[in-house]
Short mmCIF file of C-alpha atoms in Angstrom, two decimals:
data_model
loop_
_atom_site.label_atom_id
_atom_site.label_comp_id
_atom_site.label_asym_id
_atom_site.label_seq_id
_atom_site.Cartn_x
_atom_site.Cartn_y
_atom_site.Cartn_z
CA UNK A 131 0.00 0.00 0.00
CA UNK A 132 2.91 2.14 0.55
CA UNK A 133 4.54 1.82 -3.00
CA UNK A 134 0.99 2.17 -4.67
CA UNK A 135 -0.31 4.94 -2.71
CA UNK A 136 3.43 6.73 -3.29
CA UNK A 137 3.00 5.95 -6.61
CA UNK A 138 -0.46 6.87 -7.39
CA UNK A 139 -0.17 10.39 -5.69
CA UNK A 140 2.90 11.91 -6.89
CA UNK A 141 3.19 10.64 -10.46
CA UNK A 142 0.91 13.56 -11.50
CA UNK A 143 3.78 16.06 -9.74
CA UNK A 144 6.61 14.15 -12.04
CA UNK A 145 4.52 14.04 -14.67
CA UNK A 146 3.75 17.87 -14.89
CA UNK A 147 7.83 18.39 -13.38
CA UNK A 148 9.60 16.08 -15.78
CA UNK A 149 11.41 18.31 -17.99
CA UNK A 150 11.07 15.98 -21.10
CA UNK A 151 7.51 15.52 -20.69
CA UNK A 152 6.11 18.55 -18.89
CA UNK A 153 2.64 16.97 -19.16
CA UNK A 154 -0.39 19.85 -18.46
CA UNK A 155 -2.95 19.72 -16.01
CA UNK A 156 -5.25 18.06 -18.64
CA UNK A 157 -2.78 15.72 -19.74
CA UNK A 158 -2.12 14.51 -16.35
CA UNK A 159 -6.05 13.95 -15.94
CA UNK A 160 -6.12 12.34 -18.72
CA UNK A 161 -3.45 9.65 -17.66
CA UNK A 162 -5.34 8.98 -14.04
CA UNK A 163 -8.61 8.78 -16.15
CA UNK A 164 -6.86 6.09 -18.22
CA UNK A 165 -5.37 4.67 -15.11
CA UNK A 166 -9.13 4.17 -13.53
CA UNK A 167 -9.71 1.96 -16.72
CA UNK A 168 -7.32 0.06 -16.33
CA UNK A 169 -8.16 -0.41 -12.71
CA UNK A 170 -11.74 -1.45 -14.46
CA UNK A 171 -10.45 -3.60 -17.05
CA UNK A 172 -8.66 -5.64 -14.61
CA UNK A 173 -10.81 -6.11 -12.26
CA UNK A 174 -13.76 -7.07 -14.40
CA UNK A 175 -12.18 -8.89 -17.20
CA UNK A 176 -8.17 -9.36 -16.45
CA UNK A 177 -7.44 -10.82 -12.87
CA UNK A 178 -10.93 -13.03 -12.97
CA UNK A 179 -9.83 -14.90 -16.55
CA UNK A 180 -6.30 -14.84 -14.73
CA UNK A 181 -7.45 -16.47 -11.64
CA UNK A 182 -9.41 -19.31 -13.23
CA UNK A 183 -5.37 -20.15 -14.71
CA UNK A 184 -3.03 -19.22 -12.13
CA UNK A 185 -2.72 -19.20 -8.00
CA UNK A 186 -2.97 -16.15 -6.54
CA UNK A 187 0.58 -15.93 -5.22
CA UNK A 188 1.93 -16.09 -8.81
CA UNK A 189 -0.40 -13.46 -9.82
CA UNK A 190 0.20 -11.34 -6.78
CA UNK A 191 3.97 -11.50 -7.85
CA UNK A 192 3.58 -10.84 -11.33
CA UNK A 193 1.40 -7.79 -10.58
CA UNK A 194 3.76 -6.63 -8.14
CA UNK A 195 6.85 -6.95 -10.60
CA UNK A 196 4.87 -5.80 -13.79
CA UNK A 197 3.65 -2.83 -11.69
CA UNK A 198 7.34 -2.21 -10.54
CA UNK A 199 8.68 -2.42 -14.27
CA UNK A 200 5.94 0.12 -15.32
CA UNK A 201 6.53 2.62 -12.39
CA UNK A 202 9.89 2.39 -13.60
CA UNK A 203 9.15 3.07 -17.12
CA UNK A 204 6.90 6.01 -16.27
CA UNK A 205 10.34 7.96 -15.94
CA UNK A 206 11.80 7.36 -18.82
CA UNK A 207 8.94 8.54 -21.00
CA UNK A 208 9.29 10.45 -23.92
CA UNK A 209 5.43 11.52 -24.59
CA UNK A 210 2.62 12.02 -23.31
CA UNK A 211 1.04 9.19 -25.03
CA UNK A 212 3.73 6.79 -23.90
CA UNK A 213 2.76 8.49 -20.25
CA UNK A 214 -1.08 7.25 -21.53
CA UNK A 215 0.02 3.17 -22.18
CA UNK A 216 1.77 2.85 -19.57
CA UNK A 217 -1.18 4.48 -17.28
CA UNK A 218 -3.22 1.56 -18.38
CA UNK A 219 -0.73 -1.34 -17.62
CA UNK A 220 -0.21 0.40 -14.28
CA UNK A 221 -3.91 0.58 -13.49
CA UNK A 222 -3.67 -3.25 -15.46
CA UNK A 223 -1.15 -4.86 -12.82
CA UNK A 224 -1.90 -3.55 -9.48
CA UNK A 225 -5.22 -4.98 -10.31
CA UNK A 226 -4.03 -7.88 -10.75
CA UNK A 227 -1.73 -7.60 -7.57
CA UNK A 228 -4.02 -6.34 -4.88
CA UNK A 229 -7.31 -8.88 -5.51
CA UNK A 230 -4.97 -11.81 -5.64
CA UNK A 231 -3.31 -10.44 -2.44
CA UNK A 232 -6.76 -10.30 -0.72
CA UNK A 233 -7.89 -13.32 -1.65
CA UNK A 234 -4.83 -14.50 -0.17
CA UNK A 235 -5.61 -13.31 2.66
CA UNK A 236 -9.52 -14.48 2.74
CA UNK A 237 -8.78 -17.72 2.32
CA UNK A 238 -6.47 -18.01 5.35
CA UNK A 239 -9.09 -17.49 7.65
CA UNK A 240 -12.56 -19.40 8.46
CA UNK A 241 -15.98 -17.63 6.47
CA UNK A 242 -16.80 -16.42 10.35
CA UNK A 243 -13.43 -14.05 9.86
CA UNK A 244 -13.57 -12.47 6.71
CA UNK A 245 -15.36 -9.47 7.90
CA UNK A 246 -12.54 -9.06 10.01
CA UNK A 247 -10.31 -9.80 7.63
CA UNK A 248 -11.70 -7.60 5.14
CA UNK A 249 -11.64 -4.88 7.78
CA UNK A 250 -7.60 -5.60 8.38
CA UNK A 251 -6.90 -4.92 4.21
CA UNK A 252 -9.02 -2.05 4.78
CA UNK A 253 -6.89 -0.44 7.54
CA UNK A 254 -4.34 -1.45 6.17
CA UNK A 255 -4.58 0.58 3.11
CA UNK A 256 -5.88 3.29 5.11
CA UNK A 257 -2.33 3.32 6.88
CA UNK A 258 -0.42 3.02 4.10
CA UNK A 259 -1.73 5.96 2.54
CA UNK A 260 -0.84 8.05 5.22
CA UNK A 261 2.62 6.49 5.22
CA UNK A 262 3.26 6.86 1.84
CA UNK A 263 1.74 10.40 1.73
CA UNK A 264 4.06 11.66 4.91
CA UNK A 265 7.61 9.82 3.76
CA UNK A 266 6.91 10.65 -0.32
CA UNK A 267 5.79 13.83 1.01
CA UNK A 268 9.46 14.78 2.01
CA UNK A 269 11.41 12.74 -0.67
CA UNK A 270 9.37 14.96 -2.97
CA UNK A 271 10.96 18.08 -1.74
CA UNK A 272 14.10 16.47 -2.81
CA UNK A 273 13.48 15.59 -6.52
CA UNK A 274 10.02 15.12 -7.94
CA UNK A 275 11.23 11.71 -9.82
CA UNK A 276 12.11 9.84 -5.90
CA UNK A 277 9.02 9.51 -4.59
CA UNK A 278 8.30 7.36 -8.07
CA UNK A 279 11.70 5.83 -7.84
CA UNK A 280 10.79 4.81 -3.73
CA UNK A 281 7.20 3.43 -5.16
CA UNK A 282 8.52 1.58 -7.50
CA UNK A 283 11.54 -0.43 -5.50
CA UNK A 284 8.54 -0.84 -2.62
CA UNK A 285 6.84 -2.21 -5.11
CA UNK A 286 9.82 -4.85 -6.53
CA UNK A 287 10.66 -5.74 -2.82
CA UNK A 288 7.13 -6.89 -2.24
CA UNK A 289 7.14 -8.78 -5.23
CA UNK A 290 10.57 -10.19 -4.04
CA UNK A 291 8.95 -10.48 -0.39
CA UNK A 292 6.61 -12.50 -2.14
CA UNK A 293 8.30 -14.87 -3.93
CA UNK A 294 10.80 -15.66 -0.90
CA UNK A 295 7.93 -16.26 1.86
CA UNK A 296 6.06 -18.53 -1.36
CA UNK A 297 8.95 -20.74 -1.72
CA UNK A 298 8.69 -23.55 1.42
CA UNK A 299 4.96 -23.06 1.86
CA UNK A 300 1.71 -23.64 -0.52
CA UNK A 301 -0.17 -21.71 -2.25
CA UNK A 302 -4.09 -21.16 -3.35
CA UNK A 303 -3.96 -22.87 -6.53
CA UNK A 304 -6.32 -21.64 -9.04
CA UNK A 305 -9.92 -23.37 -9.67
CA UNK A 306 -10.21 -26.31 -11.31
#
């Protein structure tokens, strides 16, 4: 929640900032609008058809490591409608990421918890976006690209988390 919610609110800053792109107000709306699609399109149509293939731990660190790779690309952009793709396969991958992560965590507990659980994930997030909003809050002061650059190594070390704490145990295997 940390890398996403650094992510999520100071792209727009590096976006307008970043002296090859220098993206306007409405460009930059237009690249969260395209981001909320993506969110959509995953969601609805993406993580579902995923699921039915794949556990969720490998899709939790795909979506992790895809949404690392396209933080990272975000700043190396050239355009604004290179800003616009990769928008989509950010709003794409953490969609695929978080679901997986919370069904994850669902299914660890008995259908008597998941309120709880559900309410956990919920703080959860809530914390995280104060984190991320207080220590990308200063890094921005510093350079408008770290807080992007701290969002998206989060993000790769959760993936890597991931992976390492999947390795000895099992894993909710997909439908069959």
């Amino acid at each position: 929640q940390v890398a996403w919610g650094s992510f999520f609110v100071f792209v727009s800053v590096y976006l307008m900032e970043a002296p090859r792109l220098d993206m306007s107000l409405h460009q930059v709306g237009a690249f969260m609008s395209i981001m909320g699609i993506g969110f959509c399109i995953s969601n609805g149509l993406v993580q579902p058809a995923l699921a039915e293939r794949f556990g969720m731990r490998s899709l939790a660190v795909a979506g992790l490591a895809l949404n690392a790779a396209t933080m990272v690309a975000c700043l190396l952009l050239g355009s604004a409608y290179q800003a616009y793709a990769a928008a989509l396969v950010a709003g794409i991958t953490v969609n695929i990421a978080y679901p997986s992560i919370v069904t994850m965590l669902s299914d660890r507990v008995t259908p008597e918890r998941q309120g709880w659980i559900l309410g956990m994930v919920g703080s959860a997030a809530a914390m995280g976006g104060g984190v991320s909003s207080v220590i990308s809050g200063a890094l921005g002061g510093l350079g408008q690209a770290l807080p992007v650059v701290l969002a998206a190594a989060l993000m790769a070390g959760a993936a890597l988390a991931m992976t390492v704490a999947g390795s000895g145990g099992t894993t909710t295997a997909a439908p069959d």
